[in-house]
Amino acid sequence: MSGFVKCVVCEQPPIAVYGVEGRYATALYSASVKQKKLEKIEKDLNQLGGILQKDKIFAEFIVNPLINKNIKKEAIKKALESKLDPLTINTLSAMAENGRLGQTKSMLATFSQIMSAHRNEVVCEVTTAKVLDEVQQKELDAVLQKFFKKGEKVQLKTKVDPSIIGGMIVSIGDKYVDMSMSSKIKKYTDILRQFA
């Protein structure tokens, strides 16, 4: 493993993250805080996420296990060094060296979670059968805010899934509440089947 990842953690992230992607995201967060580049690195990683989404060939190149890790490391340096901070490049190089570039997207998502916690944001995902209008969105925001501690900011993400028929599914951190019509219909159908 490279010296970058083994470095003594100078600044712990505000939440615990796990797995390979968690180790890289934690190391990058710590180094970013120490070098006072946190916002710059976050911007870099958002840009990298955009590149991976738009450039399918580059995204496939990164995750392809058949390509030599040294070739990947050099390609990353050449392709991204003019666009990204050296700290970001060093992290990606360390991931390439260790054969971990396949976890790049997971690492980006984990770093994003760390940054949300850093800003005291709590991600709340709400799934509804149809798009909420502005009034419904404001009412939902107001109700959800009551469930959070003072100072916490709700980062609301909404999704539409017509298969839930009506109601909503709310996910806040590790808490999950299914108030959808489809789950109620399934529940009652299962009860009726027991008596059939």
Short mmCIF file of C-alpha atoms in Angstrom, two decimals:
data_model
loop_
_atom_site.label_atom_id
_atom_site.label_comp_id
_atom_site.label_asym_id
_atom_site.label_seq_id
_atom_site.Cartn_x
_atom_site.Cartn_y
_atom_site.Cartn_z
CA MET A 1 0.00 0.00 0.00
CA SER A 2 1.27 3.47 -0.78
CA GLY A 3 2.58 5.86 1.88
CA PHE A 4 -0.25 8.28 1.08
CA VAL A 5 -2.88 5.93 2.47
CA LYS A 6 -0.77 4.87 5.46
CA CYS A 7 -0.23 8.45 6.59
CA VAL A 8 -1.06 9.33 10.17
CA VAL A 9 -4.59 10.69 10.17
CA CYS A 10 -4.36 14.36 11.02
CA GLU A 11 -8.04 15.18 10.90
CA GLN A 12 -10.71 12.54 11.29
CA PRO A 13 -13.85 12.85 9.16
CA PRO A 14 -17.05 13.75 11.05
CA ILE A 15 -18.54 10.30 10.32
CA ALA A 16 -17.10 6.82 10.24
CA VAL A 17 -16.84 5.29 6.78
CA TYR A 18 -15.85 1.75 5.97
CA GLY A 19 -14.34 -0.44 3.27
CA VAL A 20 -11.60 0.27 0.77
CA GLU A 21 -13.41 3.34 -0.55
CA GLY A 22 -13.76 4.59 3.04
CA ARG A 23 -10.02 4.34 3.65
CA TYR A 24 -9.18 6.34 0.54
CA ALA A 25 -11.92 8.91 1.18
CA THR A 26 -10.75 9.30 4.81
CA ALA A 27 -7.11 9.72 3.77
CA LEU A 28 -8.08 12.29 1.14
CA TYR A 29 -10.30 14.17 3.58
CA SER A 30 -7.53 14.26 6.21
CA ALA A 31 -4.89 15.45 3.74
CA SER A 32 -7.32 18.04 2.31
CA VAL A 33 -8.03 19.49 5.76
CA LYS A 34 -4.33 19.58 6.62
CA GLN A 35 -3.51 21.40 3.35
CA LYS A 36 -6.61 23.64 3.63
CA LYS A 37 -7.91 22.40 0.28
CA LEU A 38 -11.17 20.76 1.31
CA GLU A 39 -13.50 22.73 -0.97
CA LYS A 40 -11.05 22.47 -3.89
CA ILE A 41 -10.80 18.70 -3.53
CA GLU A 42 -14.58 18.37 -3.28
CA LYS A 43 -14.89 20.37 -6.50
CA ASP A 44 -12.24 18.11 -8.10
CA LEU A 45 -14.11 14.96 -7.15
CA ASN A 46 -17.39 16.35 -8.48
CA GLN A 47 -15.59 17.17 -11.72
CA LEU A 48 -14.10 13.67 -11.84
CA GLY A 49 -17.56 12.17 -11.30
CA GLY A 50 -18.81 14.23 -14.26
CA ILE A 51 -15.91 13.06 -16.42
CA LEU A 52 -16.59 9.41 -15.55
CA GLN A 53 -20.26 9.84 -16.36
CA LYS A 54 -19.68 11.56 -19.72
CA ASP A 55 -16.60 9.68 -20.95
CA LYS A 56 -17.67 6.02 -20.98
CA ILE A 57 -14.39 4.88 -22.57
CA PHE A 58 -12.34 6.47 -19.76
CA ALA A 59 -14.73 5.04 -17.14
CA GLU A 60 -14.37 1.54 -18.61
CA PHE A 61 -10.58 1.96 -18.80
CA ILE A 62 -10.45 2.77 -15.09
CA VAL A 63 -12.45 -0.27 -13.97
CA ASN A 64 -10.99 -2.78 -16.43
CA PRO A 65 -8.97 -5.29 -14.33
CA LEU A 66 -7.07 -6.54 -17.39
CA ILE A 67 -5.20 -3.27 -17.90
CA ASN A 68 -1.86 -3.04 -16.10
CA LYS A 69 -2.06 -0.82 -12.99
CA ASN A 70 1.09 1.13 -13.98
CA ILE A 71 -0.47 1.95 -17.36
CA LYS A 72 -3.59 3.15 -15.54
CA LYS A 73 -1.52 5.26 -13.15
CA GLU A 74 0.33 7.00 -15.99
CA ALA A 75 -2.85 7.49 -18.01
CA ILE A 76 -4.57 9.13 -15.06
CA LYS A 77 -1.66 11.50 -14.51
CA LYS A 78 -1.55 12.51 -18.18
CA ALA A 79 -5.31 12.79 -18.64
CA LEU A 80 -6.17 14.61 -15.42
CA GLU A 81 -3.14 16.50 -14.07
CA SER A 82 -4.09 19.72 -15.89
CA LYS A 83 -7.67 19.49 -14.56
CA LEU A 84 -7.28 18.28 -10.96
CA ASP A 85 -5.27 19.21 -7.87
CA PRO A 86 -2.09 17.16 -7.23
CA LEU A 87 -3.68 15.83 -4.03
CA THR A 88 -6.53 14.33 -6.05
CA ILE A 89 -4.09 12.93 -8.61
CA ASN A 90 -1.98 11.40 -5.80
CA THR A 91 -5.06 9.65 -4.39
CA LEU A 92 -6.02 8.26 -7.78
CA SER A 93 -2.40 7.21 -8.37
CA ALA A 94 -2.36 5.38 -5.03
CA MET A 95 -5.61 3.67 -5.97
CA ALA A 96 -4.12 2.66 -9.34
CA GLU A 97 -0.92 1.39 -7.68
CA ASN A 98 -2.96 -0.78 -5.35
CA GLY A 99 -5.33 -2.03 -8.04
CA ARG A 100 -8.26 -0.15 -6.48
CA LEU A 101 -9.43 2.13 -9.30
CA GLY A 102 -12.50 -0.07 -9.63
CA GLN A 103 -13.71 1.57 -6.40
CA THR A 104 -13.38 5.13 -7.75
CA LYS A 105 -17.12 5.79 -7.97
CA SER A 106 -17.66 4.34 -4.49
CA MET A 107 -14.85 6.51 -3.14
CA LEU A 108 -16.43 9.60 -4.72
CA ALA A 109 -19.78 8.76 -3.11
CA THR A 110 -18.13 8.14 0.27
CA PHE A 111 -16.22 11.44 0.12
CA SER A 112 -19.53 13.15 -0.69
CA GLN A 113 -21.07 11.57 2.44
CA ILE A 114 -18.15 12.84 4.53
CA MET A 115 -18.58 16.35 3.12
CA SER A 116 -22.33 16.32 3.84
CA ALA A 117 -21.56 15.40 7.46
CA HIS A 118 -18.80 18.05 7.53
CA ARG A 119 -21.41 20.68 6.58
CA ASN A 120 -23.87 19.22 9.11
CA GLU A 121 -26.17 18.09 6.30
CA VAL A 122 -28.38 15.07 6.70
CA VAL A 123 -29.34 13.39 3.45
CA CYS A 124 -33.02 12.55 3.27
CA GLU A 125 -34.31 10.64 0.28
CA VAL A 126 -38.04 10.70 -0.46
CA THR A 127 -39.63 8.55 -3.16
CA THR A 128 -43.12 9.42 -4.39
CA ALA A 129 -45.36 8.08 -7.16
CA LYS A 130 -45.40 11.44 -8.96
CA VAL A 131 -43.41 14.67 -8.87
CA LEU A 132 -44.17 16.90 -5.88
CA ASP A 133 -45.34 20.42 -6.69
CA GLU A 134 -43.78 23.45 -4.99
CA VAL A 135 -46.38 23.60 -2.17
CA GLN A 136 -46.00 19.87 -1.39
CA GLN A 137 -42.21 20.23 -1.44
CA LYS A 138 -42.34 23.08 1.11
CA GLU A 139 -44.74 21.16 3.36
CA LEU A 140 -42.48 18.10 3.20
CA ASP A 141 -39.41 20.22 4.04
CA ALA A 142 -41.19 21.73 7.04
CA VAL A 143 -42.32 18.34 8.38
CA LEU A 144 -38.91 16.72 7.85
CA GLN A 145 -37.06 19.57 9.57
CA LYS A 146 -38.87 18.67 12.83
CA PHE A 147 -37.08 15.32 12.87
CA PHE A 148 -33.59 16.84 12.88
CA LYS A 149 -31.47 18.36 15.61
CA LYS A 150 -30.94 22.09 15.77
CA GLY A 151 -28.18 23.13 13.37
CA GLU A 152 -28.61 20.13 11.08
CA LYS A 153 -29.47 20.95 7.48
CA VAL A 154 -31.74 18.70 5.46
CA GLN A 155 -30.39 17.79 2.06
CA LEU A 156 -33.56 16.54 0.40
CA LYS A 157 -33.30 14.23 -2.59
CA THR A 158 -36.56 13.30 -4.29
CA LYS A 159 -37.17 10.39 -6.63
CA VAL A 160 -40.23 9.42 -8.61
CA ASP A 161 -41.29 5.77 -8.82
CA PRO A 162 -44.81 5.26 -10.24
CA SER A 163 -44.79 1.62 -9.07
CA ILE A 164 -45.37 2.71 -5.44
CA ILE A 165 -48.86 3.90 -6.58
CA GLY A 166 -49.21 6.55 -3.86
CA GLY A 167 -47.83 7.62 -0.49
CA MET A 168 -44.07 7.84 -0.06
CA ILE A 169 -40.92 6.08 1.04
CA VAL A 170 -38.61 8.09 3.31
CA SER A 171 -34.98 7.20 3.94
CA ILE A 172 -32.92 9.24 6.43
CA GLY A 173 -29.46 7.83 7.04
CA ASP A 174 -30.01 4.26 8.23
CA LYS A 175 -33.71 4.85 8.99
CA TYR A 176 -36.27 3.73 6.43
CA VAL A 177 -40.07 4.20 6.46
CA ASP A 178 -42.25 2.73 3.72
CA MET A 179 -45.63 4.49 3.64
CA SER A 180 -46.34 3.57 0.02
CA MET A 181 -49.66 2.23 -1.25
CA SER A 182 -47.89 -0.66 -2.98
CA SER A 183 -46.47 -1.95 0.33
CA LYS A 184 -49.90 -1.67 2.01
CA ILE A 185 -51.57 -3.51 -0.89
CA LYS A 186 -48.94 -6.25 -0.66
CA LYS A 187 -49.39 -6.51 3.11
CA TYR A 188 -53.18 -6.89 2.83
CA THR A 189 -52.89 -9.28 -0.12
CA ASP A 190 -50.54 -11.47 1.95
CA ILE A 191 -53.05 -11.46 4.86
CA LEU A 192 -55.93 -12.41 2.52
CA ARG A 193 -53.85 -15.25 1.04
CA GLN A 194 -53.44 -16.76 4.50
CA PHE A 195 -57.19 -17.17 4.76
CA ALA A 196 -57.69 -18.48 1.22
#
